[in-house]
Short mmCIF file of C-alpha atoms in Angstrom, two decimals:
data_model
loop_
_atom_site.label_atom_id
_atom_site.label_comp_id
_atom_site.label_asym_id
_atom_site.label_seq_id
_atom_site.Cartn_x
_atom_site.Cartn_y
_atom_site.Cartn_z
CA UNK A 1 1.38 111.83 -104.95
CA UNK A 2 0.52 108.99 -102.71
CA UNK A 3 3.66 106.41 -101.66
CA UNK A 4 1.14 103.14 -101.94
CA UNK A 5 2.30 102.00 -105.16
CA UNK A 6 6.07 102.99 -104.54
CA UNK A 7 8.97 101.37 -102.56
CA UNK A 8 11.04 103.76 -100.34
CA UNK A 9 14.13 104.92 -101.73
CA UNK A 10 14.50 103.06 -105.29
CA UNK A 11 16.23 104.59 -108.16
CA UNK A 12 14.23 106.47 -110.74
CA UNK A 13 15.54 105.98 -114.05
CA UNK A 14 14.84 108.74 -116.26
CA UNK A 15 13.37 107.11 -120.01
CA UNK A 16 16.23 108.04 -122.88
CA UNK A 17 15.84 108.89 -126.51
CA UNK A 18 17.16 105.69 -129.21
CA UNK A 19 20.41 105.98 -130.47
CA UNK A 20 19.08 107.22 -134.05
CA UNK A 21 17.09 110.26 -132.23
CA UNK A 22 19.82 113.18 -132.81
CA UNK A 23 17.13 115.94 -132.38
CA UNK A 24 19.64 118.42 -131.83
CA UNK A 25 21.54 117.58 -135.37
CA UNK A 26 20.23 119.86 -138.29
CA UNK A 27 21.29 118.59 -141.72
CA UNK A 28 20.64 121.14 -144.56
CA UNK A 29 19.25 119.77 -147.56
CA UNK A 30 21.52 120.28 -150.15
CA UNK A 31 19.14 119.22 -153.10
CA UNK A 32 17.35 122.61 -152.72
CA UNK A 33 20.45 124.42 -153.18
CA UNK A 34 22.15 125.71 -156.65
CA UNK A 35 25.49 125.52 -156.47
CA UNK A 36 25.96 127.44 -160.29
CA UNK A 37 24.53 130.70 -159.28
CA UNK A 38 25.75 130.54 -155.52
CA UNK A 39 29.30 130.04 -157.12
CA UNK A 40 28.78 133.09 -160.32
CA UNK A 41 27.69 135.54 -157.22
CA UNK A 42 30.86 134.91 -155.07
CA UNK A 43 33.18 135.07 -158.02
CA UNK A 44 32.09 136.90 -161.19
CA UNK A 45 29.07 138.84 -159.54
CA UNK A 46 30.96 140.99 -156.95
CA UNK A 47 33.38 141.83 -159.86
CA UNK A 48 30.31 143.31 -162.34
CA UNK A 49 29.07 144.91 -159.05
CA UNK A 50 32.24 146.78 -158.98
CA UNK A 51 33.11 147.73 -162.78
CA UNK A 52 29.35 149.05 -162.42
CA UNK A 53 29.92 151.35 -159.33
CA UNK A 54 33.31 152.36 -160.54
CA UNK A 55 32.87 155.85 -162.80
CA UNK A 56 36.70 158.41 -164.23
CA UNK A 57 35.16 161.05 -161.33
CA UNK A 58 35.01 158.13 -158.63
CA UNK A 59 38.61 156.83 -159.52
CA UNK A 60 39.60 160.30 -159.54
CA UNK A 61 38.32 161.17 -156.00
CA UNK A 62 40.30 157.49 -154.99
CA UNK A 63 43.46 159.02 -156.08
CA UNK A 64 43.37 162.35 -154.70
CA UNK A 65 42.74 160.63 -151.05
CA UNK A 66 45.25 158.60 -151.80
CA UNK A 67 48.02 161.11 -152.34
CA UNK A 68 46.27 163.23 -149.35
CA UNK A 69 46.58 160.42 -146.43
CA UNK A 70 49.73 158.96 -147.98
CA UNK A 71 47.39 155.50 -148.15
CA UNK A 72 50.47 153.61 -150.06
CA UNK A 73 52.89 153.76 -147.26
CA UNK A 74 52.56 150.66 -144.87
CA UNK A 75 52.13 151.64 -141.26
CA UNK A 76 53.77 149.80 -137.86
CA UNK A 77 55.69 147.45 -140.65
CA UNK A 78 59.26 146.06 -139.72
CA UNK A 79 62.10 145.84 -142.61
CA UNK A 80 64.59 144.42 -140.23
CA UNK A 81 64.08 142.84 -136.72
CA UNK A 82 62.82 144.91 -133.76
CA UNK A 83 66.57 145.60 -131.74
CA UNK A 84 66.66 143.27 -128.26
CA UNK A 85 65.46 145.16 -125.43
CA UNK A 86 68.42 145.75 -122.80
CA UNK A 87 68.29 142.88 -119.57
CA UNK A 88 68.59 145.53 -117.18
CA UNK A 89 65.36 145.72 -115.43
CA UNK A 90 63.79 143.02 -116.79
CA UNK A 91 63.57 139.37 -115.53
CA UNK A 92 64.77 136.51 -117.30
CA UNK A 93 61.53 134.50 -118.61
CA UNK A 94 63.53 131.14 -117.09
CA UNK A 95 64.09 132.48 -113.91
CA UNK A 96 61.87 131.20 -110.48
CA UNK A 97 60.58 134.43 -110.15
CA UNK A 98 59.32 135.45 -113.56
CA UNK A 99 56.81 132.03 -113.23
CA UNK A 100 53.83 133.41 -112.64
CA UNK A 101 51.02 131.56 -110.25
CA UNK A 102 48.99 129.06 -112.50
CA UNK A 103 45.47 129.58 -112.25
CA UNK A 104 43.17 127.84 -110.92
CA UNK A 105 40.91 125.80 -113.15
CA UNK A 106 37.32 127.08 -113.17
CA UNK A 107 34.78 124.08 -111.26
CA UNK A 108 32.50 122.42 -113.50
CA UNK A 109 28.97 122.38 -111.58
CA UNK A 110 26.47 119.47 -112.67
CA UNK A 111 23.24 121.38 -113.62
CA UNK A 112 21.29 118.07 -112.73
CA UNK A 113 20.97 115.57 -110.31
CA UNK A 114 23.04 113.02 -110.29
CA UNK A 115 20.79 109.99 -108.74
CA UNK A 116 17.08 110.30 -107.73
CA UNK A 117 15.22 108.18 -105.19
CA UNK A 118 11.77 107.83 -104.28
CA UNK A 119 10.95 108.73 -100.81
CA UNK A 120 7.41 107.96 -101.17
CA UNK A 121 5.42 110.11 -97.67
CA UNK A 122 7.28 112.36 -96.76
CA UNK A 123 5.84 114.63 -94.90
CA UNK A 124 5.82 118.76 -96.38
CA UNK A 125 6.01 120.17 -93.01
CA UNK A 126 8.34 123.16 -93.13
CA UNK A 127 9.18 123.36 -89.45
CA UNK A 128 10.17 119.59 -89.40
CA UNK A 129 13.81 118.29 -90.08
CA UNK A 130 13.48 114.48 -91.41
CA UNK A 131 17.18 114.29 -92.91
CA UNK A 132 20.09 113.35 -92.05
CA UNK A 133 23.85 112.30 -93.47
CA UNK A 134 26.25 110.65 -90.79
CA UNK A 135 30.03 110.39 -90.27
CA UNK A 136 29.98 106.74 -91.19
CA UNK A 137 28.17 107.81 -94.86
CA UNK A 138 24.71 106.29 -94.08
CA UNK A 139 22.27 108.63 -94.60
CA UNK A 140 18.41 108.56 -92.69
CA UNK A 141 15.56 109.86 -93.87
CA UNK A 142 12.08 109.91 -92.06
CA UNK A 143 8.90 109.06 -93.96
CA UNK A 144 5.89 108.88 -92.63
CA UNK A 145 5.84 106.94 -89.71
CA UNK A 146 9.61 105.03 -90.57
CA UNK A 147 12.71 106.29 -90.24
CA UNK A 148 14.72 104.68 -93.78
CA UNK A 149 18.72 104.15 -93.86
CA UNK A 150 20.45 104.27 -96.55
CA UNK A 151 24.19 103.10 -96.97
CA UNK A 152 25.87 105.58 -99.86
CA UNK A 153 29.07 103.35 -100.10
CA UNK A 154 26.71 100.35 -101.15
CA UNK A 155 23.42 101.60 -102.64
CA UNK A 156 21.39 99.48 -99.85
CA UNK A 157 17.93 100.43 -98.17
CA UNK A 158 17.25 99.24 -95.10
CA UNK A 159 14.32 100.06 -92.47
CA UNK A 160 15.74 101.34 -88.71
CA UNK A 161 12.20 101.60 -86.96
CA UNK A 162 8.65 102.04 -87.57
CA UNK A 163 6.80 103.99 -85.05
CA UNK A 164 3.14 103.65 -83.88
CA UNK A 165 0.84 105.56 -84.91
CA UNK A 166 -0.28 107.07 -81.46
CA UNK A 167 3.44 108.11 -81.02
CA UNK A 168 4.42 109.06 -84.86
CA UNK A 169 4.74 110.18 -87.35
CA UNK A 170 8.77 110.96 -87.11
CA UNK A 171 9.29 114.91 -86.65
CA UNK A 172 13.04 114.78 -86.95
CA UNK A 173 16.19 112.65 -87.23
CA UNK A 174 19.64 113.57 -86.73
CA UNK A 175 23.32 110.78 -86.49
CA UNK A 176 25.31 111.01 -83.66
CA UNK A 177 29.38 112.56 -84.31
CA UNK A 178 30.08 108.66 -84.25
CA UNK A 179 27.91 107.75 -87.14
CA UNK A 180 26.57 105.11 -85.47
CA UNK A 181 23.76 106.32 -83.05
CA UNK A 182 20.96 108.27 -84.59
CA UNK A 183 18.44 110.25 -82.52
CA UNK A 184 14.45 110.15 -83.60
CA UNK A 185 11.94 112.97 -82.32
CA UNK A 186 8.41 112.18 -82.77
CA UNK A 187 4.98 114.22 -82.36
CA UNK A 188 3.95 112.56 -79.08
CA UNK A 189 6.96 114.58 -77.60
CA UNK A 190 9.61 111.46 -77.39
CA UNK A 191 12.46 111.38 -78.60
CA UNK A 192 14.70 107.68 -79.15
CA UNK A 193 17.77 106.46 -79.37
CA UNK A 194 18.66 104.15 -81.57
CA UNK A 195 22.13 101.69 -82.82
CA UNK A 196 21.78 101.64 -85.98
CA UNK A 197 24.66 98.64 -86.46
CA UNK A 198 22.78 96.73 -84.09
CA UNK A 199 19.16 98.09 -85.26
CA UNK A 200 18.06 98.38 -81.10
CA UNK A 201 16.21 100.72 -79.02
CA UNK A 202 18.44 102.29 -76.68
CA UNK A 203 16.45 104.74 -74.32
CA UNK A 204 13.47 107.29 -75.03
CA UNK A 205 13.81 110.19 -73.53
CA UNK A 206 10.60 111.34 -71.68
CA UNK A 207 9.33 114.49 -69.90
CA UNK A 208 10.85 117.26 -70.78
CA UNK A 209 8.58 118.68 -74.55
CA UNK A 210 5.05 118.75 -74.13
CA UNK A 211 4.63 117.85 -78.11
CA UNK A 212 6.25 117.60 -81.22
CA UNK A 213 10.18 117.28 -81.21
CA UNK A 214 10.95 119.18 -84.95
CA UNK A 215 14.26 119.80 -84.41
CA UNK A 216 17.38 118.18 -82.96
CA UNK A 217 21.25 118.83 -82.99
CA UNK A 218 24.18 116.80 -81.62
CA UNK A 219 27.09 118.37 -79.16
CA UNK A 220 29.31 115.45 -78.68
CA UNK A 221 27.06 113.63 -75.59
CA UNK A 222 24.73 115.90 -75.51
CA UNK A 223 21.61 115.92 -77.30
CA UNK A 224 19.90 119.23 -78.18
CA UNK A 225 16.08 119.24 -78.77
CA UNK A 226 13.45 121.54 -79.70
CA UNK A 227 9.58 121.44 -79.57
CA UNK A 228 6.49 122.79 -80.76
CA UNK A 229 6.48 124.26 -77.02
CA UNK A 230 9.33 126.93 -77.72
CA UNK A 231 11.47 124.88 -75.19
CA UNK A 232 15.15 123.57 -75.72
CA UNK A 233 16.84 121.15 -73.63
CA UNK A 234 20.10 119.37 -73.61
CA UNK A 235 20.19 115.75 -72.71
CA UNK A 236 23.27 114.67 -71.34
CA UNK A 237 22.24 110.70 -72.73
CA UNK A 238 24.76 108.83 -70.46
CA UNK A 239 23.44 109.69 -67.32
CA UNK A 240 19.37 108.86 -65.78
CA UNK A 241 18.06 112.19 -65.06
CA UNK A 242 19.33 113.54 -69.25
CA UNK A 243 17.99 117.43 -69.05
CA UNK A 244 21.23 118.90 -67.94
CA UNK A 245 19.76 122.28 -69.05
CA UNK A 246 17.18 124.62 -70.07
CA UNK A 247 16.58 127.64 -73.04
CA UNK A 248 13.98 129.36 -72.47
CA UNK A 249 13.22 132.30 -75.25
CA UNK A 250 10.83 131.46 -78.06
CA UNK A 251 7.30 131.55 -77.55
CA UNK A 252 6.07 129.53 -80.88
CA UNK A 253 8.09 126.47 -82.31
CA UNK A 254 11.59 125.40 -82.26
CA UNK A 255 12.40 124.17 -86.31
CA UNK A 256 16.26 125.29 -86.10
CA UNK A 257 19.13 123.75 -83.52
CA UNK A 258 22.61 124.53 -84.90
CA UNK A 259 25.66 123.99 -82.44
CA UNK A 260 28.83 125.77 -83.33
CA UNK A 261 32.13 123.64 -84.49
CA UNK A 262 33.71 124.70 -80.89
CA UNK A 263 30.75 123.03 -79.44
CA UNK A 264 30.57 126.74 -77.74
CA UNK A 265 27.55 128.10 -79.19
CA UNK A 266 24.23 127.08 -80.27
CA UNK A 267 22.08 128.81 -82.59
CA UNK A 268 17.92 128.35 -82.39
CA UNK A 269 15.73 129.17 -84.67
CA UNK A 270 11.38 129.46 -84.60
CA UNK A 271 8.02 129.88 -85.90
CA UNK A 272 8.36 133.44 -83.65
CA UNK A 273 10.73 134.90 -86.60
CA UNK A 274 13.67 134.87 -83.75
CA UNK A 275 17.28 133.82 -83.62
CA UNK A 276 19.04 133.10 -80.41
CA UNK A 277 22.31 132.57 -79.83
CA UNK A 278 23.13 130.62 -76.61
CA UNK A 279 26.58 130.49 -75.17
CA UNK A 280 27.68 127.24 -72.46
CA UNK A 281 29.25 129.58 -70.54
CA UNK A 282 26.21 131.81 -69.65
CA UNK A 283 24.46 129.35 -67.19
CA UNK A 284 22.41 130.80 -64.04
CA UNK A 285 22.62 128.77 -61.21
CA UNK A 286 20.49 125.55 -60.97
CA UNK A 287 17.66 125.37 -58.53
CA UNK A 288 18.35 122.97 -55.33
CA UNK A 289 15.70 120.51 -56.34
CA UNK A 290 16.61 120.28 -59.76
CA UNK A 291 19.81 118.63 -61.86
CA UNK A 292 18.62 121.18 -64.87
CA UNK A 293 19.90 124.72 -65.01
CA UNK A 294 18.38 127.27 -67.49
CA UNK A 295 21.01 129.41 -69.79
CA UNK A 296 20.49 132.82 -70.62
CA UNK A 297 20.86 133.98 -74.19
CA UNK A 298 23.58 135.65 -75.44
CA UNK A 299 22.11 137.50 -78.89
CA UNK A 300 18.62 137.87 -79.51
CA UNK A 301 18.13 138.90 -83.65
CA UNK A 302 14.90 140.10 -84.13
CA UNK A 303 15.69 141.21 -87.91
CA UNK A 304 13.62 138.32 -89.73
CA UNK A 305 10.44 138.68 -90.48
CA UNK A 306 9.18 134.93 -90.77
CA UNK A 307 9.69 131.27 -89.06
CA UNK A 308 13.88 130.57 -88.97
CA UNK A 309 14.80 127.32 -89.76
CA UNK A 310 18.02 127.53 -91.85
CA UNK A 311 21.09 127.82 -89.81
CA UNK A 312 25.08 126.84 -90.82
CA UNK A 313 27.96 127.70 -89.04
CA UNK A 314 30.62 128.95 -91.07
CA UNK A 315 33.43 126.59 -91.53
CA UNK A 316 36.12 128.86 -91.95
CA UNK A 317 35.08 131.46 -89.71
CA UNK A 318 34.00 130.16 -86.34
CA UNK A 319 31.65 133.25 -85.15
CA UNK A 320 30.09 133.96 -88.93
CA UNK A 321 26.66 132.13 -88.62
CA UNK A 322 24.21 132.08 -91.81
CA UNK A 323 20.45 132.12 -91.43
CA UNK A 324 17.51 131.78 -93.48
CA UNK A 325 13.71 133.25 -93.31
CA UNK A 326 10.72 131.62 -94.55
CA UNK A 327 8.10 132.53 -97.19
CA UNK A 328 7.71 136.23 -95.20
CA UNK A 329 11.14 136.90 -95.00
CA UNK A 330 13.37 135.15 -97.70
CA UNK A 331 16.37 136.69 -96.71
CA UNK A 332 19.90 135.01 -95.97
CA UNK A 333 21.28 136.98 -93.23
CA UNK A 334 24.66 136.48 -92.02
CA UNK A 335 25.52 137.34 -87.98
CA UNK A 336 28.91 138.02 -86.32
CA UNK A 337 27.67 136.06 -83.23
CA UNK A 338 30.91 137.76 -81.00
CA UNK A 339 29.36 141.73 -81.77
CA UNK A 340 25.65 140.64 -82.17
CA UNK A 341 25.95 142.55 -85.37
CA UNK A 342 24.29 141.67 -88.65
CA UNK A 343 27.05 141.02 -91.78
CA UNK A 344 25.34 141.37 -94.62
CA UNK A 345 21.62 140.50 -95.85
CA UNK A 346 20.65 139.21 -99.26
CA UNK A 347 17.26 138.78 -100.86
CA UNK A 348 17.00 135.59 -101.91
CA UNK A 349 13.30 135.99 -103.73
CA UNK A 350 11.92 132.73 -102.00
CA UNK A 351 11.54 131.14 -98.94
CA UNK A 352 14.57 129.57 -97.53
CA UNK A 353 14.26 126.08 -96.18
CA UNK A 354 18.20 125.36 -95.82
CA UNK A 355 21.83 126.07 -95.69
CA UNK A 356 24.56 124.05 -96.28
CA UNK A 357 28.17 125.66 -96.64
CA UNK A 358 30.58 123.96 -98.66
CA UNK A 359 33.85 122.68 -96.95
CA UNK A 360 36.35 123.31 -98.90
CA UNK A 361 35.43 126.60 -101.14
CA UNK A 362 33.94 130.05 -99.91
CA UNK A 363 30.20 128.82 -100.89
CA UNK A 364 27.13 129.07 -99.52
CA UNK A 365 24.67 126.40 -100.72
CA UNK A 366 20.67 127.46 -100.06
CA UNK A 367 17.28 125.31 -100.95
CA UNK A 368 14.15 126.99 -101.51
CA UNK A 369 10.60 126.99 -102.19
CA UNK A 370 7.75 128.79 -104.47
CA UNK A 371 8.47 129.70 -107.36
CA UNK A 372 11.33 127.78 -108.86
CA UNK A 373 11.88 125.36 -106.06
CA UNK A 374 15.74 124.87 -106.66
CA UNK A 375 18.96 124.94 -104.71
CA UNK A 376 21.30 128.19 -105.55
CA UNK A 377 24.78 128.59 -105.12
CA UNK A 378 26.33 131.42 -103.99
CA UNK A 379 29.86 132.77 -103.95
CA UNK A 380 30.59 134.37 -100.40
CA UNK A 381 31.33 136.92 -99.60
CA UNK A 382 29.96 138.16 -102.76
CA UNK A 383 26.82 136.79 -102.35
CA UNK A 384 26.89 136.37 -106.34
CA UNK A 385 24.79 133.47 -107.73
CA UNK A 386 27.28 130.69 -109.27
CA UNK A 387 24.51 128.37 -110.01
CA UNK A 388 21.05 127.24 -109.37
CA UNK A 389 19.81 123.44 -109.90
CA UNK A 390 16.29 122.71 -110.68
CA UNK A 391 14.58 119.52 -110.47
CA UNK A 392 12.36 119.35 -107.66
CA UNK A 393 8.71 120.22 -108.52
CA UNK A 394 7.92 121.22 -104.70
CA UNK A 395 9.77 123.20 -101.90
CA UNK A 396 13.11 121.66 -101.37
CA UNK A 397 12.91 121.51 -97.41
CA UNK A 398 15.47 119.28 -96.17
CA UNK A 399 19.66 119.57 -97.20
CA UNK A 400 21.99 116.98 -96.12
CA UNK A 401 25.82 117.01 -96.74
CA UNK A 402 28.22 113.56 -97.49
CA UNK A 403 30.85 113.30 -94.90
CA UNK A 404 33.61 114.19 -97.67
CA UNK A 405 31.54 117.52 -97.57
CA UNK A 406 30.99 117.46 -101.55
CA UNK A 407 27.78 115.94 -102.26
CA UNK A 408 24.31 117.19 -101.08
CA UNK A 409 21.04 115.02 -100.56
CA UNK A 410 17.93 116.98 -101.07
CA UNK A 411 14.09 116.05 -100.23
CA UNK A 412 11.31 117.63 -101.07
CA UNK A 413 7.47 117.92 -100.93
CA UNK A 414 7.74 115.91 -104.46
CA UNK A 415 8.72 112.95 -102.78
CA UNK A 416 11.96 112.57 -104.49
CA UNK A 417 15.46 112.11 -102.77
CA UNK A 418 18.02 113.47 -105.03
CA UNK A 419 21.52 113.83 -104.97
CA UNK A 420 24.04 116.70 -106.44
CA UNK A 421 28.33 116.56 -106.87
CA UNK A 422 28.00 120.67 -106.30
CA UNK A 423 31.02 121.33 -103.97
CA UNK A 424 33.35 119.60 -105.88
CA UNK A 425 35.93 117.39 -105.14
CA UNK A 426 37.55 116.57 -102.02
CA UNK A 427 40.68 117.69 -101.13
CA UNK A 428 42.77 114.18 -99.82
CA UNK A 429 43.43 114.90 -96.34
CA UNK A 430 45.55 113.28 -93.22
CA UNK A 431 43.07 110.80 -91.23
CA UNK A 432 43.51 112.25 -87.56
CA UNK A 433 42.74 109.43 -85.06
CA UNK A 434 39.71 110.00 -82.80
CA UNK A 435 40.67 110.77 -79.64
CA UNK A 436 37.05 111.31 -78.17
CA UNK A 437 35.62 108.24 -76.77
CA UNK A 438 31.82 107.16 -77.58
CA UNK A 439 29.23 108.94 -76.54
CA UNK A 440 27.12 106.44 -75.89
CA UNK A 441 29.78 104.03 -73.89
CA UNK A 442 27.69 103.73 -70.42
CA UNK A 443 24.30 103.55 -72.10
CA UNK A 444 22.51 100.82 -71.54
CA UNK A 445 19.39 100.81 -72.55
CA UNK A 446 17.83 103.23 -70.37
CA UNK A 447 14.01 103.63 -70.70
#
């Protein structure tokens, strides 16, 4: 499909039947039917049928089992009304503790997308991550050589920056906690900063990847990036010299960066089929002509057998992470990242391109690729399918989740943006005031 002849992120509207189309209504046609005939069988019919079957030797034999089983005599039938049973030992149906819990109505899960957009060149690059859903409900999406924003409270498209073609096209995107700033990785190895309320360049950050920046992940001022080089570095963006510090583990590409609610521990994926699990704590000490230090990993999972992009951090379980394998591996694997051990492991029949967990259920949302291309839900701990929506015609490689945590934005190698109510509706909850100041307060336009 080629983008020239279609404008980035529009509606498609699906064409509709007319109003006089019931295809789904049969009506009989009752002028075939004879109504004299059907009526003689029902009635008069069934009673020939039996004055024909019944014979004196047949009656006989009816009478004798008759008198045998007693067949006259009505069984479990009251003359009078059953005597009340005694109170003692029973509860009162009025009282508070004979209520019994009411049940919780069963979730209706839309089977289709609710809203589809174009997203007209995207690139199908599996190790790449080109979407994004901030705090402030604006989501980004790279295409091509642009990164696209688009504001979910209003339904508006607007460009943030176009990159040249020596530096693009756009390997990743990712929003800042305070919705606001949004960081851009590109194949020439930079990676920018951006404001997206005032659409301006803040910094690049330079020389640290030696190519493509595929994936990124946020850890309140520090920016986590990972390259085509196996290297990951956190960029401390409010200060000069950014590389604070260094991982050092995979030998092929970074396509997974996953910090950890506590902001503790961050899980990496790559192209090398490994998963690391880096903890802040386990620093060495930095070289005396250097501000970078390099951390040494805490788990090293060698259990997939393909690239490992997908990775989600359990919400309700701080040290339960979920990963995914690719076309090699398709496997879900779920790690207890305090033991190093391995949960459980499910075999998921396709390649897994992404995780999402849902906020406020025990779900586990995964997007995949050949053969059905569809997103499944599963019920965790179970691991029991609750649903799988279909719609995309190509991988599904890129998840993003709404702030309110219940509906997901999916891309795909079909060029479509489309967007599913699958977790639900929110639960209202107490705003808590932010009490961490912005990240990006002494920045000031650093190149």
């Amino acid at each position: 499909m080629t983008g020239s002849s279609r404008f980035p992120l529009q509606e498609q509207y699906r064409q509709r039947k007319s109003s006089h189309e019931n295809w789904d209504r049969f009506i009989p046609n009752r002028s075939a039917m004879d109504f004299d005939y059907a009526h003689f069988m029902v009635t008069e019919g069934c009673k020939a049928k039996e004055i024909q079957a019944s014979s004196p030797s047949r009656e006989a034999y009816r009478k004798q089992l008759a008198e045998i089983f007693n067949m006259n005599r009505r069984i479990l039938a009251f003359k009078n009304k059953p005597p009340t049973p005694p109170l003692d030992g029973f509860l009162d149906k009025n009282s508070s503790a004979y209520q019994a819990k009411p049940t919780k109505p069963r979730r209706h899960i839309p089977q289709t997308s609710e809203r589809t957009l174009d997203a007209p060149d995207i690139l199908d690059d599996y190790y790449l991550n080109l979407l994004d859903w901030g705090s402030s409900n604006v989501l980004s999406i790279a295409l091509g050589s642009t990164v696209y924003l688009w504001d979910a409270s209003e339904g508006s498209t607007s460009e943030l920056v176009t990159v040249d073609d020596e530096f693009g096209p756009v390997t990743s995107v990712k929003w800042a906690p305070d919705g606001r700033h949004v960081a851009v990785g590109l194949n020439n190895s930079d990676v920018q900063l951006w404001d997206s309320t005032a659409n301006r360049l803040l910094r690049t950050l330079r020389d640290g990847h030696q190519s493509r920046v595929g994936a990124l992940d946020w850890n309140n001022h520090i920016l986590t990036t990972g390259g085509m080089d196996g290297m990951i570095f956190n960029n401390d963006v409010r200060v000069r010299s950014h590389i604070v510090e260094t991982y050092r583990g995979h030998s092929q590409e970074v396509c997974g960066l996953k910090w950890s609610a506590s902001g503790q521990q961050l899980a990496s994926g790559g192209n090398d089929n490994l998963l690391y699990i880096w903890d802040r704590s386990s620093t060495a000490v930095s070289s005396s002509n250097s501000t970078s230090s390099t951390t040494q990993w805490l788990h090293r999972f060698e259990e997939h057998t393909a690239a490992v992009k997908a990775l989600a951090w359990c919400p309700f379980q701080g040290n339960l992470l979920a990963s995914g394998g690719g076309g090699g591996d398709r496997c879900i694997k779920f790690w207890n990242t305090h033991t190093g051990s391995c949960v459980n492991s499910v075999d998921t029949g396709s390649q897994v391109c992404a995780l999402l967990w849902n906020k406020n259920e025990r779900e586990l949302l995964s997007s995949h690729g050949f053969t059905k291309n569809q997103l499944t839900l599963w019920k965790y701990p179970s691991m029991v399918k609750m649903a799988e929506l279909t719609g995309h015609t190509s991988r599904v490689l890129f998840m993003a989740q709404s702030p309110d945590g219940c509906t997901v934005a999916s891309a795909a190698g079909d060029e479509t943006l489309r967007f599913w109510n699958v977790f639900g509706t929110p639960e209202v909850k107490k705003q808590v005031p932010k009490s961490n100041p912005e990240p990006f307060a002494h920045v000031n336009r650093i190149r």
